[in-house]
Each structure stands twice: as structure tokens, then as C-alpha cells.
């Protein structure tokens, strides 16, 4: 059975190039987003987004990851570092 959707808002992070800052794959960990940005290269940045629980499409924890799939449309993606 699927887990219930979160009821409140969530703050998520993404490490990627600015061109891809508003894609669907995010993490709940700022450190993980920093690692992704470092792996991509010197032009990658870390971004954050606050989403409503209803915008969460999936959450994966396999391979010791904390990946959230969200539809970022309508949410503001903000530069962190």
C-alpha cells in the first residue's frame, strides 16, 4: 500500500546546473544536494524548494538515498549556494 502524502509543506534541495534547477528529482538532505553539485562540476549550484505535500509524487529511499519526486510547477526554486 502506498504511504499517505505529507500534510504540511516540505523543504527540499537539489544540486545541479541552473538549466536543470526545476526538474523533478530532489532530496531532503542539503549535504546530499551539495554532493550532487560537486559531482556535476564547478558550474553546478544548490537549490531549494518548499512544496505542499500534495505536490509530492514519490519518495525513494533505496541505495541509502532520500529522493523525492515532485512537480515543481508553481513553486519557487531558490538559490542556496
mmCIF file of N, CA, C and O in Angstrom:
data_model
loop_
_atom_site.group_PDB
_atom_site.id
_atom_site.type_symbol
_atom_site.label_atom_id
_atom_site.label_comp_id
_atom_site.label_asym_id
_atom_site.label_seq_id
_atom_site.Cartn_x
_atom_site.Cartn_y
_atom_site.Cartn_z
ATOM 1 N N UNK A 1 0.829 -1.192 0.000
ATOM 2 C CA UNK A 1 0.000 0.000 0.000
ATOM 3 C C UNK A 1 0.869 1.249 0.000
ATOM 4 O O UNK A 1 1.884 1.294 0.695
ATOM 5 N N UNK A 2 0.488 2.266 -0.745
ATOM 6 C CA UNK A 2 1.272 3.500 -0.747
ATOM 7 C C UNK A 2 1.162 4.223 0.590
ATOM 8 O O UNK A 2 0.149 4.144 1.276
ATOM 9 N N UNK A 3 2.229 4.918 0.925
ATOM 10 C CA UNK A 3 2.235 5.735 2.142
ATOM 11 C C UNK A 3 1.354 6.951 1.919
ATOM 12 O O UNK A 3 1.224 7.437 0.797
ATOM 13 N N UNK A 4 0.740 7.468 2.979
ATOM 14 C CA UNK A 4 -0.070 8.682 2.816
ATOM 15 C C UNK A 4 0.815 9.881 2.471
ATOM 16 O O UNK A 4 1.975 9.954 2.887
ATOM 17 N N UNK A 5 0.270 10.803 1.714
ATOM 18 C CA UNK A 5 1.010 12.023 1.354
ATOM 19 C C UNK A 5 1.195 12.883 2.596
ATOM 20 O O UNK A 5 0.326 12.913 3.472
ATOM 21 N N UNK A 6 2.332 13.582 2.688
ATOM 22 C CA UNK A 6 2.522 14.502 3.815
ATOM 23 C C UNK A 6 1.443 15.575 3.811
ATOM 24 O O UNK A 6 0.955 15.981 2.765
ATOM 25 N N UNK A 7 1.085 16.024 4.985
ATOM 26 C CA UNK A 7 0.017 17.013 5.076
ATOM 27 C C UNK A 7 0.529 18.449 5.059
ATOM 28 O O UNK A 7 -0.200 19.350 4.682
ATOM 29 N N UNK A 8 1.760 18.685 5.457
ATOM 30 C CA UNK A 8 2.297 20.041 5.508
ATOM 31 C C UNK A 8 3.229 20.315 4.347
ATOM 32 O O UNK A 8 3.280 19.572 3.368
ATOM 33 N N UNK A 9 3.967 21.393 4.460
ATOM 34 C CA UNK A 9 4.944 21.714 3.422
ATOM 35 C C UNK A 9 6.276 21.045 3.747
ATOM 36 O O UNK A 9 6.533 20.656 4.882
ATOM 37 N N UNK A 10 7.095 20.901 2.732
ATOM 38 C CA UNK A 10 8.417 20.294 2.880
ATOM 39 C C UNK A 10 9.446 21.182 2.201
ATOM 40 O O UNK A 10 9.177 21.765 1.152
ATOM 41 N N UNK A 11 10.634 21.248 2.779
ATOM 42 C CA UNK A 11 11.756 21.935 2.158
ATOM 43 C C UNK A 11 12.677 20.871 1.585
ATOM 44 O O UNK A 11 13.118 19.972 2.301
ATOM 45 N N UNK A 12 12.943 20.969 0.285
ATOM 46 C CA UNK A 12 13.789 20.003 -0.400
ATOM 47 C C UNK A 12 14.937 20.732 -1.082
ATOM 48 O O UNK A 12 14.906 21.955 -1.255
ATOM 49 N N UNK A 13 15.948 19.958 -1.500
ATOM 50 C CA UNK A 13 17.165 20.527 -2.080
ATOM 51 C C UNK A 13 17.524 19.787 -3.356
ATOM 52 O O UNK A 13 17.204 18.614 -3.530
ATOM 53 N N UNK A 14 18.259 20.486 -4.223
ATOM 54 C CA UNK A 14 18.702 19.899 -5.493
ATOM 55 C C UNK A 14 20.058 20.484 -5.849
ATOM 56 O O UNK A 14 20.253 21.691 -5.795
ATOM 57 N N UNK A 15 20.986 19.623 -6.203
ATOM 58 C CA UNK A 15 22.294 20.067 -6.676
ATOM 59 C C UNK A 15 22.395 19.822 -8.164
ATOM 60 O O UNK A 15 22.397 18.670 -8.606
ATOM 61 N N UNK A 16 22.435 20.891 -8.954
ATOM 62 C CA UNK A 16 22.515 20.722 -10.408
ATOM 63 C C UNK A 16 22.853 22.051 -11.069
ATOM 64 O O UNK A 16 22.962 23.079 -10.410
ATOM 65 N N UNK A 17 22.981 22.013 -12.379
ATOM 66 C CA UNK A 17 23.201 23.225 -13.164
ATOM 67 C C UNK A 17 21.923 24.064 -13.167
ATOM 68 O O UNK A 17 20.808 23.526 -13.038
ATOM 69 N N UNK A 18 22.066 25.360 -13.333
ATOM 70 C CA UNK A 18 20.902 26.247 -13.306
ATOM 71 C C UNK A 18 19.860 25.848 -14.346
ATOM 72 O O UNK A 18 18.656 25.929 -14.091
ATOM 73 N N UNK A 19 20.297 25.370 -15.492
ATOM 74 C CA UNK A 19 19.388 24.950 -16.551
ATOM 75 C C UNK A 19 18.422 23.870 -16.069
ATOM 76 O O UNK A 19 17.285 23.797 -16.529
ATOM 77 N N UNK A 20 18.872 23.045 -15.132
ATOM 78 C CA UNK A 20 18.078 21.910 -14.659
ATOM 79 C C UNK A 20 17.568 22.097 -13.226
ATOM 80 O O UNK A 20 17.168 21.137 -12.588
ATOM 81 N N UNK A 21 17.555 23.312 -12.741
ATOM 82 C CA UNK A 21 17.205 23.554 -11.333
ATOM 83 C C UNK A 21 15.766 23.186 -11.003
ATOM 84 O O UNK A 21 15.454 22.851 -9.880
ATOM 85 N N UNK A 22 14.861 23.228 -11.969
ATOM 86 C CA UNK A 22 13.441 22.993 -11.687
ATOM 87 C C UNK A 22 12.968 21.628 -12.179
ATOM 88 O O UNK A 22 11.810 21.474 -12.526
ATOM 89 N N UNK A 23 13.840 20.634 -12.199
ATOM 90 C CA UNK A 23 13.418 19.282 -12.581
ATOM 91 C C UNK A 23 12.756 18.582 -11.404
ATOM 92 O O UNK A 23 12.608 19.153 -10.331
ATOM 93 N N UNK A 24 12.394 17.349 -11.568
ATOM 94 C CA UNK A 24 11.509 16.652 -10.630
ATOM 95 C C UNK A 24 12.210 15.916 -9.506
ATOM 96 O O UNK A 24 11.576 15.498 -8.547
ATOM 97 N N UNK A 25 13.508 15.699 -9.562
ATOM 98 C CA UNK A 25 14.212 14.891 -8.566
ATOM 99 C C UNK A 25 14.890 15.792 -7.528
ATOM 100 O O UNK A 25 15.752 16.608 -7.867
ATOM 101 N N UNK A 26 14.517 15.615 -6.237
ATOM 102 C CA UNK A 26 15.010 16.435 -5.141
ATOM 103 C C UNK A 26 15.405 15.549 -3.977
ATOM 104 O O UNK A 26 15.077 14.363 -3.947
ATOM 105 N N UNK A 27 16.090 16.106 -2.997
ATOM 106 C CA UNK A 27 16.464 15.373 -1.801
ATOM 107 C C UNK A 27 16.054 16.164 -0.559
ATOM 108 O O UNK A 27 15.950 17.394 -0.612
ATOM 109 N N UNK A 28 15.875 15.458 0.522
ATOM 110 C CA UNK A 28 15.589 16.112 1.793
ATOM 111 C C UNK A 28 16.849 16.537 2.518
ATOM 112 O O UNK A 28 16.797 17.161 3.569
ATOM 113 N N UNK A 29 18.010 16.238 1.933
ATOM 114 C CA UNK A 29 19.304 16.481 2.577
ATOM 115 C C UNK A 29 20.108 17.558 1.849
ATOM 116 O O UNK A 29 20.464 17.388 0.677
ATOM 117 N N UNK A 30 20.423 18.626 2.557
ATOM 118 C CA UNK A 30 21.280 19.664 1.990
ATOM 119 C C UNK A 30 22.658 19.096 1.654
ATOM 120 O O UNK A 30 23.225 19.407 0.611
ATOM 121 N N UNK A 31 23.197 18.229 2.519
ATOM 122 C CA UNK A 31 24.501 17.619 2.251
ATOM 123 C C UNK A 31 24.488 16.777 0.981
ATOM 124 O O UNK A 31 25.439 16.807 0.199
ATOM 125 N N UNK A 32 23.419 16.021 0.758
ATOM 126 C CA UNK A 32 23.325 15.214 -0.459
ATOM 127 C C UNK A 32 23.269 16.111 -1.696
ATOM 128 O O UNK A 32 23.895 15.811 -2.719
ATOM 129 N N UNK A 33 22.530 17.218 -1.622
ATOM 130 C CA UNK A 33 22.463 18.152 -2.747
ATOM 131 C C UNK A 33 23.845 18.748 -3.030
ATOM 132 O O UNK A 33 24.227 18.917 -4.188
ATOM 133 N N UNK A 34 24.593 19.043 -1.982
ATOM 134 C CA UNK A 34 25.960 19.553 -2.169
ATOM 135 C C UNK A 34 26.841 18.524 -2.863
ATOM 136 O O UNK A 34 27.647 18.855 -3.733
ATOM 137 N N UNK A 35 26.702 17.260 -2.484
ATOM 138 C CA UNK A 35 27.492 16.189 -3.125
ATOM 139 C C UNK A 35 27.145 16.069 -4.598
ATOM 140 O O UNK A 35 28.027 15.918 -5.440
ATOM 141 N N UNK A 36 25.845 16.125 -4.919
ATOM 142 C CA UNK A 36 25.444 16.070 -6.321
ATOM 143 C C UNK A 36 26.039 17.235 -7.104
ATOM 144 O O UNK A 36 26.557 17.056 -8.206
ATOM 145 N N UNK A 37 25.962 18.426 -6.538
ATOM 146 C CA UNK A 37 26.519 19.603 -7.213
ATOM 147 C C UNK A 37 28.021 19.436 -7.429
ATOM 148 O O UNK A 37 28.540 19.721 -8.514
ATOM 149 N N UNK A 38 28.732 18.951 -6.428
ATOM 150 C CA UNK A 38 30.174 18.744 -6.561
ATOM 151 C C UNK A 38 30.499 17.701 -7.614
ATOM 152 O O UNK A 38 31.487 17.837 -8.342
ATOM 153 N N UNK A 39 29.680 16.641 -7.715
ATOM 154 C CA UNK A 39 29.914 15.597 -8.715
ATOM 155 C C UNK A 39 29.662 16.100 -10.126
ATOM 156 O O UNK A 39 30.308 15.649 -11.070
ATOM 157 N N UNK A 40 28.729 17.026 -10.283
ATOM 158 C CA UNK A 40 28.398 17.553 -11.608
ATOM 159 C C UNK A 40 29.497 18.483 -12.112
ATOM 160 O O UNK A 40 29.850 18.469 -13.279
ATOM 161 N N UNK A 41 30.051 19.304 -11.239
ATOM 162 C CA UNK A 41 31.140 20.181 -11.650
ATOM 163 C C UNK A 41 31.029 21.576 -11.086
ATOM 164 O O UNK A 41 30.084 21.901 -10.364
ATOM 165 N N UNK A 42 31.996 22.421 -11.423
ATOM 166 C CA UNK A 42 32.099 23.750 -10.799
ATOM 167 C C UNK A 42 30.952 24.702 -11.126
ATOM 168 O O UNK A 42 30.740 25.668 -10.401
ATOM 169 N N UNK A 43 30.205 24.451 -12.185
ATOM 170 C CA UNK A 43 29.098 25.339 -12.536
ATOM 171 C C UNK A 43 27.786 24.955 -11.850
ATOM 172 O O UNK A 43 26.806 25.688 -11.943
ATOM 173 N N UNK A 44 27.772 23.817 -11.180
ATOM 174 C CA UNK A 44 26.548 23.368 -10.506
ATOM 175 C C UNK A 44 26.329 24.167 -9.221
ATOM 176 O O UNK A 44 27.275 24.622 -8.580
ATOM 177 N N UNK A 45 25.096 24.317 -8.856
ATOM 178 C CA UNK A 45 24.695 25.070 -7.669
ATOM 179 C C UNK A 45 23.746 24.219 -6.840
ATOM 180 O O UNK A 45 23.276 23.176 -7.276
ATOM 181 N N UNK A 46 23.427 24.690 -5.641
ATOM 182 C CA UNK A 46 22.436 24.036 -4.793
ATOM 183 C C UNK A 46 21.202 24.930 -4.735
ATOM 184 O O UNK A 46 21.312 26.140 -4.529
ATOM 185 N N UNK A 47 20.038 24.293 -4.922
ATOM 186 C CA UNK A 47 18.760 24.986 -4.972
ATOM 187 C C UNK A 47 17.843 24.418 -3.907
ATOM 188 O O UNK A 47 18.012 23.275 -3.468
ATOM 189 N N UNK A 48 16.853 25.185 -3.501
ATOM 190 C CA UNK A 48 15.865 24.704 -2.541
ATOM 191 C C UNK A 48 14.472 25.033 -3.057
ATOM 192 O O UNK A 48 14.283 25.946 -3.875
ATOM 193 N N UNK A 49 13.518 24.267 -2.570
ATOM 194 C CA UNK A 49 12.127 24.465 -2.945
ATOM 195 C C UNK A 49 11.263 24.077 -1.749
ATOM 196 O O UNK A 49 11.595 23.140 -1.014
ATOM 197 N N UNK A 50 10.216 24.813 -1.501
ATOM 198 C CA UNK A 50 9.216 24.447 -0.496
ATOM 199 C C UNK A 50 7.994 23.966 -1.259
ATOM 200 O O UNK A 50 7.470 24.689 -2.105
ATOM 201 N N UNK A 51 7.563 22.747 -0.975
ATOM 202 C CA UNK A 51 6.429 22.198 -1.691
ATOM 203 C C UNK A 51 5.327 21.800 -0.723
ATOM 204 O O UNK A 51 5.590 21.478 0.428
ATOM 205 N N UNK A 52 4.117 21.812 -1.209
ATOM 206 C CA UNK A 52 2.987 21.285 -0.443
ATOM 207 C C UNK A 52 3.003 19.771 -0.552
ATOM 208 O O UNK A 52 3.471 19.211 -1.556
ATOM 209 N N UNK A 53 2.528 19.099 0.470
ATOM 210 C CA UNK A 53 2.526 17.641 0.471
ATOM 211 C C UNK A 53 1.841 17.042 -0.742
ATOM 212 O O UNK A 53 2.242 15.994 -1.240
ATOM 213 N N UNK A 54 0.827 17.718 -1.264
ATOM 214 C CA UNK A 54 0.110 17.221 -2.431
ATOM 215 C C UNK A 54 0.925 17.244 -3.708
ATOM 216 O O UNK A 54 0.561 16.597 -4.692
ATOM 217 N N UNK A 55 2.038 17.995 -3.731
ATOM 218 C CA UNK A 55 2.902 18.050 -4.910
ATOM 219 C C UNK A 55 3.941 16.929 -4.914
ATOM 220 O O UNK A 55 4.686 16.790 -5.869
ATOM 221 N N UNK A 56 3.990 16.143 -3.852
ATOM 222 C CA UNK A 56 4.928 15.024 -3.757
ATOM 223 C C UNK A 56 4.377 13.857 -4.559
ATOM 224 O O UNK A 56 3.268 13.384 -4.316
ATOM 225 N N UNK A 57 5.146 13.401 -5.555
ATOM 226 C CA UNK A 57 4.708 12.304 -6.414
ATOM 227 C C UNK A 57 5.322 10.972 -5.994
ATOM 228 O O UNK A 57 4.787 9.917 -6.311
ATOM 229 N N UNK A 58 6.465 11.013 -5.318
ATOM 230 C CA UNK A 58 7.112 9.784 -4.892
ATOM 231 C C UNK A 58 8.256 10.074 -3.941
ATOM 232 O O UNK A 58 8.782 11.182 -3.904
ATOM 233 N N UNK A 59 8.630 9.053 -3.157
ATOM 234 C CA UNK A 59 9.755 9.170 -2.221
ATOM 235 C C UNK A 59 10.481 7.834 -2.236
ATOM 236 O O UNK A 59 9.886 6.793 -1.963
ATOM 237 N N UNK A 60 11.775 7.855 -2.562
ATOM 238 C CA UNK A 60 12.572 6.647 -2.678
ATOM 239 C C UNK A 60 13.725 6.690 -1.686
ATOM 240 O O UNK A 60 14.420 7.705 -1.582
ATOM 241 N N UNK A 61 13.914 5.594 -0.984
ATOM 242 C CA UNK A 61 14.997 5.519 -0.007
ATOM 243 C C UNK A 61 15.960 4.372 -0.309
ATOM 244 O O UNK A 61 16.843 4.101 0.486
ATOM 245 N N UNK A 62 15.804 3.715 -1.450
ATOM 246 C CA UNK A 62 16.712 2.633 -1.830
ATOM 247 C C UNK A 62 18.125 3.175 -2.022
ATOM 248 O O UNK A 62 18.316 4.367 -2.283
ATOM 249 N N UNK A 63 19.099 2.331 -1.863
ATOM 250 C CA UNK A 63 20.520 2.688 -2.033
ATOM 251 C C UNK A 63 20.934 3.804 -1.077
ATOM 252 O O UNK A 63 21.793 4.613 -1.402
ATOM 253 N N UNK A 64 20.296 3.881 0.075
ATOM 254 C CA UNK A 64 20.615 4.886 1.091
ATOM 255 C C UNK A 64 20.424 6.305 0.577
ATOM 256 O O UNK A 64 21.121 7.229 0.993
ATOM 257 N N UNK A 65 19.482 6.480 -0.339
ATOM 258 C CA UNK A 65 19.165 7.807 -0.849
ATOM 259 C C UNK A 65 17.884 8.313 -0.203
ATOM 260 O O UNK A 65 17.135 7.563 0.409
ATOM 261 N N UNK A 66 17.647 9.583 -0.350
ATOM 262 C CA UNK A 66 16.449 10.238 0.166
ATOM 263 C C UNK A 66 15.911 11.099 -0.968
ATOM 264 O O UNK A 66 16.012 12.317 -0.938
ATOM 265 N N UNK A 67 15.390 10.432 -2.010
ATOM 266 C CA UNK A 67 14.980 11.125 -3.220
ATOM 267 C C UNK A 67 13.476 11.357 -3.238
ATOM 268 O O UNK A 67 12.690 10.441 -3.019
ATOM 269 N N UNK A 68 13.107 12.586 -3.513
ATOM 270 C CA UNK A 68 11.708 12.966 -3.635
ATOM 271 C C UNK A 68 11.437 13.348 -5.083
ATOM 272 O O UNK A 68 12.224 14.075 -5.701
ATOM 273 N N UNK A 69 10.338 12.870 -5.617
ATOM 274 C CA UNK A 69 9.903 13.245 -6.957
ATOM 275 C C UNK A 69 8.736 14.216 -6.773
ATOM 276 O O UNK A 69 7.722 13.869 -6.150
ATOM 277 N N UNK A 70 8.918 15.425 -7.283
ATOM 278 C CA UNK A 70 7.897 16.463 -7.129
ATOM 279 C C UNK A 70 7.668 17.174 -8.456
ATOM 280 O O UNK A 70 8.546 17.198 -9.315
ATOM 281 N N UNK A 71 6.506 17.748 -8.600
ATOM 282 C CA UNK A 71 6.225 18.621 -9.729
ATOM 283 C C UNK A 71 6.499 20.044 -9.264
ATOM 284 O O UNK A 71 5.736 20.597 -8.475
ATOM 285 N N UNK A 72 7.598 20.648 -9.727
ATOM 286 C CA UNK A 72 7.972 21.973 -9.232
ATOM 287 C C UNK A 72 7.169 23.126 -9.836
ATOM 288 O O UNK A 72 7.349 24.270 -9.428
ATOM 289 N N UNK A 73 6.294 22.829 -10.785
ATOM 290 C CA UNK A 73 5.498 23.893 -11.410
ATOM 291 C C UNK A 73 4.694 24.624 -10.346
ATOM 292 O O UNK A 73 4.058 24.013 -9.494
ATOM 293 N N UNK A 74 4.774 25.925 -10.357
ATOM 294 C CA UNK A 74 4.034 26.732 -9.393
ATOM 295 C C UNK A 74 4.778 26.978 -8.092
ATOM 296 O O UNK A 74 4.293 27.697 -7.230
ATOM 297 N N UNK A 75 5.945 26.368 -7.921
ATOM 298 C CA UNK A 75 6.761 26.584 -6.724
ATOM 299 C C UNK A 75 8.001 27.385 -7.092
ATOM 300 O O UNK A 75 8.518 27.261 -8.198
ATOM 301 N N UNK A 76 8.470 28.188 -6.172
ATOM 302 C CA UNK A 76 9.655 28.992 -6.430
ATOM 303 C C UNK A 76 10.915 28.213 -6.058
ATOM 304 O O UNK A 76 11.059 27.747 -4.932
ATOM 305 N N UNK A 77 11.809 28.073 -7.016
ATOM 306 C CA UNK A 77 13.099 27.425 -6.807
ATOM 307 C C UNK A 77 14.098 28.529 -6.451
ATOM 308 O O UNK A 77 14.253 29.503 -7.176
ATOM 309 N N UNK A 78 14.766 28.389 -5.290
ATOM 310 C CA UNK A 78 15.619 29.446 -4.754
ATOM 311 C C UNK A 78 17.064 28.973 -4.666
ATOM 312 O O UNK A 78 17.336 27.849 -4.233
ATOM 313 N N UNK A 79 17.989 29.827 -5.083
ATOM 314 C CA UNK A 79 19.425 29.545 -4.995
ATOM 315 C C UNK A 79 19.850 29.505 -3.537
ATOM 316 O O UNK A 79 19.487 30.364 -2.752
ATOM 317 N N UNK A 80 20.618 28.471 -3.168
ATOM 318 C CA UNK A 80 21.150 28.341 -1.812
ATOM 319 C C UNK A 80 22.631 28.693 -1.803
ATOM 320 O O UNK A 80 23.084 29.506 -1.014
ATOM 321 N N UNK A 81 23.394 28.020 -2.649
ATOM 322 C CA UNK A 81 24.855 28.252 -2.706
ATOM 323 C C UNK A 81 25.436 27.724 -3.983
ATOM 324 O O UNK A 81 24.886 26.913 -4.652
#
